[in-house]
C-alpha cells in the first residue's frame, strides 16, 4: 500500500460499490482502503440521504437551537451521560483537555423495533414538544445514514479480507447516535478563553462517522506529515471517516485521523454554524480485539482486548459526559 499525502479528501461513488460490475466494485473497495490507510476520510456520493430530507432536518434543528436556553434545558436529562436529548453549551471537551468546546448539541439514538433484548440497554429518545417534526425527520435521516453506513462497512470488510457481511450482525440495532450540533454565536469573542475552540482536535470514538452538511468552513483533518488540510465536500456528498473502534479492530491498518473545527475570524464569531454527524456504533458486546490478519512481525498488536461497550464507557468519561 503506497503512502499518499492527500491535499484534499478523496471522493468516491457508492454506486460503484453497488453495481453488478465486479471491476467497479473492486476499484471502490481498493480506493476506499487506500484512503482509509492514509488519511482516514472520504467523501461519498449516491448514498441514501436525500437533499430534501437534509434540508428538513437542518430547518428543524435550527428551530430547536433558537429556543431560549431554559426551554432547551428541559431536554437535558440527568443520568443519561449525554446519550439522548440536549447537551448544553461547553459540556463536552476533547480527550486530554479541560476547556469545553464552543458548541451545544442534541442526540437521537437507536429505536429498537424488533423485540431485540438489546433495547434494555438504550434509554428512550427525548423528543421536543416545541419542534414535533424533529422526531419524524430525525428518525428517517437516522435510518438512511445507518443504511449507508452498513454499505460502507461491507466495502471495509472486503478490503480487510473478511466476509462482506462481517459487520452486519455486529451493527444491527447498534448504539449509533445522530448528533445535530450548533456552534453558537459568540457575542464577545474577547471574553472566550484563548484555548476555547468550536471542536478541539480529536478522533471519533465509534466505527465510522457519516457527516452530512460537511462544507461549512472550519473542519480540518491532520495529515500524516503534521499539516492540517480543510475538509470540503459537495452538497450531495457525505464525508465518512474511520473512528477509534475501527482503528483498534484493524490494529491501526485503518486510520482514525485527528480532526477539529477551528474558530472563524473574530469578526465572524457572532454567526452560527451547524453540522450533523452520524456516529455509527456497533452493539456493546462487539469484540474489538485486533483482527489476526492485521497483526504480523512488522505490525505487532498495539491494543488490549476490549468490547465496544467498555471502550465507549471509558471514552465518555474521558470527554466529560460520564462521571
CSV table of C-alpha atoms in Angstrom, one decimal:
chain,number,residue,atom,x,y,z
A,1,UNK,CA,0.0,0.0,0.0
A,2,UNK,CA,1.5,3.3,-1.1
A,3,UNK,CA,1.9,6.2,1.3
A,4,UNK,CA,0.0,9.2,-0.1
A,5,UNK,CA,-0.2,12.7,1.3
A,6,UNK,CA,-3.6,13.9,0.1
A,7,UNK,CA,-4.3,17.7,-0.4
A,8,UNK,CA,-8.0,17.0,-0.2
A,9,UNK,CA,-10.3,14.2,0.9
A,10,UNK,CA,-10.7,11.6,-1.9
A,11,UNK,CA,-14.2,11.4,-3.5
A,12,UNK,CA,-15.9,8.1,-4.2
A,13,UNK,CA,-19.2,7.0,-5.7
A,14,UNK,CA,-21.2,4.4,-3.6
A,15,UNK,CA,-23.0,3.5,-6.9
A,16,UNK,CA,-19.7,1.8,-8.0
A,17,UNK,CA,-19.8,-0.5,-5.0
A,18,UNK,CA,-23.5,-1.3,-5.5
A,19,UNK,CA,-23.1,-2.0,-9.2
A,20,UNK,CA,-23.0,-5.5,-10.9
A,21,UNK,CA,-19.7,-4.7,-12.5
A,22,UNK,CA,-17.1,-6.5,-10.4
A,23,UNK,CA,-14.3,-4.3,-11.6
A,24,UNK,CA,-16.1,-1.1,-10.4
A,25,UNK,CA,-16.9,-2.8,-7.1
A,26,UNK,CA,-13.3,-3.9,-6.7
A,27,UNK,CA,-11.9,-0.4,-7.5
A,28,UNK,CA,-14.2,1.2,-5.0
A,29,UNK,CA,-13.0,-1.2,-2.2
A,30,UNK,CA,-9.3,-0.7,-3.1
A,31,UNK,CA,-9.7,3.2,-3.4
A,32,UNK,CA,-11.6,3.2,0.0
A,33,UNK,CA,-8.9,1.1,1.6
A,34,UNK,CA,-6.1,3.3,0.3
A,35,UNK,CA,-7.8,6.5,1.6
A,36,UNK,CA,-8.5,4.9,5.0
A,37,UNK,CA,-4.9,3.7,5.2
A,38,UNK,CA,-3.6,7.1,4.5
A,39,UNK,CA,-6.0,9.8,5.7
A,40,UNK,CA,-9.0,8.1,7.2
A,41,UNK,CA,-11.5,10.2,5.3
A,42,UNK,CA,-13.5,10.0,2.1
A,43,UNK,CA,-16.4,12.0,0.5
A,44,UNK,CA,-19.2,9.7,-0.8
A,45,UNK,CA,-22.0,10.4,-3.3
A,46,UNK,CA,-25.0,8.3,-4.3
A,47,UNK,CA,-25.7,7.5,-0.7
A,48,UNK,CA,-29.3,7.1,0.8
A,49,UNK,CA,-29.8,10.5,2.2
A,50,UNK,CA,-31.8,12.9,0.0
A,51,UNK,CA,-31.2,16.7,-0.3
A,52,UNK,CA,-34.8,17.3,0.7
A,53,UNK,CA,-34.5,15.3,4.0
A,54,UNK,CA,-31.3,17.0,4.8
A,55,UNK,CA,-32.9,20.4,4.4
A,56,UNK,CA,-35.9,19.4,6.5
A,57,UNK,CA,-33.6,18.2,9.4
A,58,UNK,CA,-31.5,21.4,9.2
A,59,UNK,CA,-34.7,23.5,9.4
A,60,UNK,CA,-35.9,21.5,12.4
A,61,UNK,CA,-32.6,21.7,14.4
A,62,UNK,CA,-32.2,25.5,13.7
A,63,UNK,CA,-35.7,25.9,15.1
A,64,UNK,CA,-34.7,23.8,18.2
A,65,UNK,CA,-31.4,25.6,18.9
A,66,UNK,CA,-33.0,29.0,18.5
A,67,UNK,CA,-35.3,28.2,21.5
A,68,UNK,CA,-34.4,30.0,24.8
A,69,UNK,CA,-31.7,28.2,26.9
A,70,UNK,CA,-34.1,27.5,29.7
A,71,UNK,CA,-36.5,25.7,27.3
A,72,UNK,CA,-33.7,23.6,25.7
A,73,UNK,CA,-32.5,22.6,29.2
A,74,UNK,CA,-35.9,20.8,29.8
A,75,UNK,CA,-34.5,18.3,27.4
A,76,UNK,CA,-31.1,17.8,29.1
A,77,UNK,CA,-31.8,14.7,31.2
A,78,UNK,CA,-29.7,13.9,34.3
A,79,UNK,CA,-28.1,10.5,34.4
A,80,UNK,CA,-28.1,9.7,30.6
A,81,UNK,CA,-24.4,10.7,30.2
A,82,UNK,CA,-25.4,12.9,27.3
A,83,UNK,CA,-26.6,9.9,25.3
A,84,UNK,CA,-30.1,11.2,24.5
A,85,UNK,CA,-31.6,14.7,24.2
A,86,UNK,CA,-29.9,18.0,24.7
A,87,UNK,CA,-26.3,18.6,25.9
A,88,UNK,CA,-25.7,22.2,26.9
A,89,UNK,CA,-23.0,24.7,25.9
A,90,UNK,CA,-19.4,23.8,26.8
A,91,UNK,CA,-20.3,20.5,28.4
A,92,UNK,CA,-18.1,18.3,26.2
A,93,UNK,CA,-14.4,18.7,25.8
A,94,UNK,CA,-11.8,16.8,23.8
A,95,UNK,CA,-9.9,13.9,25.4
A,96,UNK,CA,-7.0,15.3,27.4
A,97,UNK,CA,-8.4,18.8,27.6
A,98,UNK,CA,-10.4,20.6,30.3
A,99,UNK,CA,-11.7,23.6,28.3
A,100,UNK,CA,-15.2,22.9,26.9
A,101,UNK,CA,-15.9,23.1,23.2
A,102,UNK,CA,-17.9,26.1,21.9
A,103,UNK,CA,-21.0,24.1,21.0
A,104,UNK,CA,-24.3,22.6,22.1
A,105,UNK,CA,-25.9,19.5,20.6
A,106,UNK,CA,-28.8,17.1,20.6
A,107,UNK,CA,-28.7,13.3,20.5
A,108,UNK,CA,-31.0,10.9,18.7
A,109,UNK,CA,-30.3,7.2,19.4
A,110,UNK,CA,-31.3,3.8,18.2
A,111,UNK,CA,-35.0,2.9,18.2
A,112,UNK,CA,-35.3,-0.9,18.5
A,113,UNK,CA,-38.5,-2.2,16.9
A,114,UNK,CA,-38.0,-6.0,16.6
A,115,UNK,CA,-38.0,-7.3,20.2
A,116,UNK,CA,-34.2,-7.5,20.3
A,117,UNK,CA,-33.3,-7.7,24.0
A,118,UNK,CA,-30.6,-5.0,23.4
A,119,UNK,CA,-33.5,-2.5,23.7
A,120,UNK,CA,-33.0,-2.7,27.5
A,121,UNK,CA,-29.5,-1.2,27.2
A,122,UNK,CA,-30.8,2.0,25.5
A,123,UNK,CA,-32.6,4.9,27.1
A,124,UNK,CA,-35.7,6.2,25.2
A,125,UNK,CA,-35.2,9.1,22.8
A,126,UNK,CA,-36.0,12.6,24.1
A,127,UNK,CA,-38.4,14.5,21.8
A,128,UNK,CA,-39.1,18.2,21.8
A,129,UNK,CA,-42.6,19.4,22.2
A,130,UNK,CA,-41.8,22.7,20.6
A,131,UNK,CA,-40.4,21.1,17.4
A,132,UNK,CA,-42.5,17.9,16.8
A,133,UNK,CA,-41.2,17.5,13.3
A,134,UNK,CA,-37.7,16.8,14.7
A,135,UNK,CA,-38.9,13.2,15.6
A,136,UNK,CA,-40.2,12.3,12.2
A,137,UNK,CA,-37.4,13.7,10.1
A,138,UNK,CA,-34.7,12.8,12.7
A,139,UNK,CA,-35.6,9.1,12.7
A,140,UNK,CA,-35.8,9.0,8.9
A,141,UNK,CA,-32.4,10.6,8.5
A,142,UNK,CA,-31.0,8.2,11.2
A,143,UNK,CA,-32.3,5.2,9.2
A,144,UNK,CA,-30.9,6.3,5.9
A,145,UNK,CA,-27.5,7.2,7.3
A,146,UNK,CA,-27.4,3.8,9.1
A,147,UNK,CA,-28.2,2.1,5.8
A,148,UNK,CA,-25.4,4.0,4.1
A,149,UNK,CA,-23.0,3.1,6.9
A,150,UNK,CA,-23.8,-0.6,6.5
A,151,UNK,CA,-22.9,-0.4,2.8
A,152,UNK,CA,-19.6,1.3,3.7
A,153,UNK,CA,-18.8,-1.4,6.3
A,154,UNK,CA,-19.4,-4.1,3.7
A,155,UNK,CA,-16.7,-2.5,1.5
A,156,UNK,CA,-14.4,-2.1,4.5
A,157,UNK,CA,-14.9,-5.8,5.4
A,158,UNK,CA,-14.0,-6.9,1.8
A,159,UNK,CA,-10.9,-4.6,1.9
A,160,UNK,CA,-9.9,-6.3,5.2
A,161,UNK,CA,-10.2,-9.8,3.7
A,162,UNK,CA,-13.3,-10.5,5.8
A,163,UNK,CA,-16.7,-11.8,4.8
A,164,UNK,CA,-18.7,-9.0,3.2
A,165,UNK,CA,-21.4,-9.3,5.9
A,166,UNK,CA,-18.9,-9.4,8.8
A,167,UNK,CA,-20.2,-6.2,10.4
A,168,UNK,CA,-23.9,-6.7,9.7
A,169,UNK,CA,-24.9,-8.6,12.8
A,170,UNK,CA,-22.4,-6.6,14.9
A,171,UNK,CA,-24.1,-3.2,14.0
A,172,UNK,CA,-27.7,-4.5,13.8
A,173,UNK,CA,-29.5,-2.3,16.4
A,174,UNK,CA,-26.1,-0.9,17.3
A,175,UNK,CA,-25.6,2.0,19.7
A,176,UNK,CA,-25.4,4.7,16.9
A,177,UNK,CA,-26.0,8.3,17.5
A,178,UNK,CA,-27.3,11.1,15.3
A,179,UNK,CA,-25.9,14.4,16.6
A,180,UNK,CA,-27.1,17.8,15.3
A,181,UNK,CA,-24.5,20.3,16.6
A,182,UNK,CA,-24.9,24.1,17.0
A,183,UNK,CA,-21.6,26.1,17.2
A,184,UNK,CA,-23.3,29.0,18.8
A,185,UNK,CA,-22.6,32.7,18.1
A,186,UNK,CA,-20.0,34.3,20.4
A,187,UNK,CA,-21.2,37.8,21.1
A,188,UNK,CA,-18.0,38.9,22.8
A,189,UNK,CA,-15.1,36.9,21.2
A,190,UNK,CA,-12.6,38.7,23.5
A,191,UNK,CA,-14.2,37.1,26.6
A,192,UNK,CA,-13.7,33.5,25.3
A,193,UNK,CA,-10.7,31.6,26.8
A,194,UNK,CA,-7.7,31.6,24.5
A,195,UNK,CA,-7.8,27.9,24.1
A,196,UNK,CA,-11.5,27.6,23.5
A,197,UNK,CA,-12.4,26.3,20.0
A,198,UNK,CA,-15.6,25.1,18.3
A,199,UNK,CA,-14.3,21.5,18.5
A,200,UNK,CA,-10.8,20.8,19.7
A,201,UNK,CA,-8.7,18.2,17.9
A,202,UNK,CA,-10.0,14.7,18.4
A,203,UNK,CA,-10.6,11.3,17.0
A,204,UNK,CA,-14.1,9.8,16.9
A,205,UNK,CA,-15.0,7.0,19.3
A,206,UNK,CA,-17.1,4.8,17.0
A,207,UNK,CA,-16.6,2.5,14.0
A,208,UNK,CA,-17.3,5.1,11.3
A,209,UNK,CA,-18.8,8.6,11.2
A,210,UNK,CA,-21.0,9.9,8.4
A,211,UNK,CA,-21.2,13.6,8.3
A,212,UNK,CA,-23.9,15.5,6.4
A,213,UNK,CA,-23.6,19.2,5.6
A,214,UNK,CA,-19.8,19.0,5.7
A,215,UNK,CA,-19.0,22.0,3.7
A,216,UNK,CA,-19.2,24.7,6.3
A,217,UNK,CA,-15.8,26.3,6.8
A,218,UNK,CA,-13.7,25.3,9.7
A,219,UNK,CA,-13.5,21.5,9.6
A,220,UNK,CA,-9.9,20.3,9.2
A,221,UNK,CA,-8.0,17.0,9.2
A,222,UNK,CA,-4.4,16.4,10.4
A,223,UNK,CA,-2.4,14.8,7.6
A,224,UNK,CA,0.4,12.3,8.5
A,225,UNK,CA,3.1,14.9,7.9
A,226,UNK,CA,1.5,17.3,10.5
A,227,UNK,CA,-0.2,19.6,8.0
A,228,UNK,CA,-3.9,20.5,8.6
A,229,UNK,CA,-6.0,20.3,5.5
A,230,UNK,CA,-9.6,21.6,5.1
A,231,UNK,CA,-12.4,19.1,4.6
A,232,UNK,CA,-14.7,20.2,1.9
A,233,UNK,CA,-17.4,18.2,0.2
A,234,UNK,CA,-20.0,19.0,-2.5
A,235,UNK,CA,-23.6,19.5,-1.2
A,236,UNK,CA,-24.7,16.0,-2.3
A,237,UNK,CA,-21.8,14.2,-0.6
A,238,UNK,CA,-21.3,12.7,2.9
A,239,UNK,CA,-17.9,12.7,4.5
A,240,UNK,CA,-17.2,9.3,6.0
A,241,UNK,CA,-14.3,8.8,8.4
A,242,UNK,CA,-12.7,6.0,10.4
A,243,UNK,CA,-13.3,6.1,14.2
A,244,UNK,CA,-11.2,4.8,17.0
A,245,UNK,CA,-13.1,1.5,17.3
A,246,UNK,CA,-12.3,0.6,13.7
A,247,UNK,CA,-8.7,1.7,14.1
A,248,UNK,CA,-8.4,-0.5,17.1
A,249,UNK,CA,-10.1,-3.5,15.5
A,250,UNK,CA,-7.7,-3.2,12.5
A,251,UNK,CA,-4.6,-2.6,14.6
A,252,UNK,CA,-4.2,0.8,13.0
A,253,UNK,CA,-4.3,-0.5,9.5
A,254,UNK,CA,-7.2,1.9,9.0
A,255,UNK,CA,-6.5,5.3,10.4
A,256,UNK,CA,-8.8,7.2,12.9
A,257,UNK,CA,-7.4,10.6,11.9
A,258,UNK,CA,-7.4,13.6,14.2
A,259,UNK,CA,-9.7,16.4,13.1
A,260,UNK,CA,-11.0,19.7,14.5
A,261,UNK,CA,-13.4,22.6,13.9
A,262,UNK,CA,-11.5,25.8,14.1
A,263,UNK,CA,-12.9,29.2,15.1
A,264,UNK,CA,-13.7,31.6,12.3
A,265,UNK,CA,-12.1,35.0,12.3
A,266,UNK,CA,-13.2,37.0,15.3
A,267,UNK,CA,-15.4,39.3,13.2
A,268,UNK,CA,-17.4,36.2,12.1
A,269,UNK,CA,-17.8,34.5,15.5
A,270,UNK,CA,-21.2,36.2,16.0
A,271,UNK,CA,-22.7,33.8,13.5
A,272,UNK,CA,-23.9,30.2,13.9
A,273,UNK,CA,-22.5,27.1,12.4
A,274,UNK,CA,-24.5,23.8,12.2
A,275,UNK,CA,-23.3,20.3,11.4
A,276,UNK,CA,-24.9,16.8,11.7
A,277,UNK,CA,-22.6,13.8,12.2
A,278,UNK,CA,-23.9,10.2,12.5
A,279,UNK,CA,-21.7,8.2,14.8
A,280,UNK,CA,-22.0,4.6,13.8
A,281,UNK,CA,-21.5,2.3,16.7
A,282,UNK,CA,-21.8,-1.5,17.0
A,283,UNK,CA,-23.6,-3.4,19.7
A,284,UNK,CA,-22.0,-3.1,23.1
A,285,UNK,CA,-20.9,-6.8,23.1
A,286,UNK,CA,-18.8,-6.5,19.9
A,287,UNK,CA,-15.3,-7.7,20.5
A,288,UNK,CA,-12.7,-5.0,19.4
A,289,UNK,CA,-9.8,-7.4,19.8
A,290,UNK,CA,-7.3,-6.7,16.9
A,291,UNK,CA,-8.1,-8.9,13.8
A,292,UNK,CA,-5.4,-11.6,13.4
A,293,UNK,CA,-4.9,-10.7,9.8
A,294,UNK,CA,-3.9,-7.2,10.8
A,295,UNK,CA,-1.1,-8.4,13.1
A,296,UNK,CA,2.3,-9.5,11.8
A,297,UNK,CA,6.0,-9.1,12.7
A,298,UNK,CA,6.1,-5.6,11.2
A,299,UNK,CA,2.8,-4.7,12.8
A,300,UNK,CA,2.7,-6.1,16.4
A,301,UNK,CA,-0.6,-5.9,18.3
A,302,UNK,CA,-1.0,-2.4,19.7
A,303,UNK,CA,-4.2,-2.6,21.8
A,304,UNK,CA,-5.5,-4.6,24.7
A,305,UNK,CA,-8.7,-6.7,24.1
A,306,UNK,CA,-11.9,-4.7,24.9
A,307,UNK,CA,-15.5,-4.7,24.0
A,308,UNK,CA,-17.2,-1.8,22.2
A,309,UNK,CA,-19.3,-1.1,25.3
A,310,UNK,CA,-16.3,-1.0,27.6
A,311,UNK,CA,-14.4,1.3,25.2
A,312,UNK,CA,-17.4,3.7,24.9
A,313,UNK,CA,-17.8,4.0,28.7
A,314,UNK,CA,-14.1,4.7,29.1
A,315,UNK,CA,-14.1,7.4,26.4
A,316,UNK,CA,-17.3,9.1,27.6
A,317,UNK,CA,-15.6,9.6,31.0
A,318,UNK,CA,-12.5,11.0,29.3
A,319,UNK,CA,-14.5,13.6,27.4
A,320,UNK,CA,-16.6,14.8,30.4
A,321,UNK,CA,-20.0,13.2,29.5
A,322,UNK,CA,-20.0,10.4,32.0
A,323,UNK,CA,-19.0,10.6,35.7
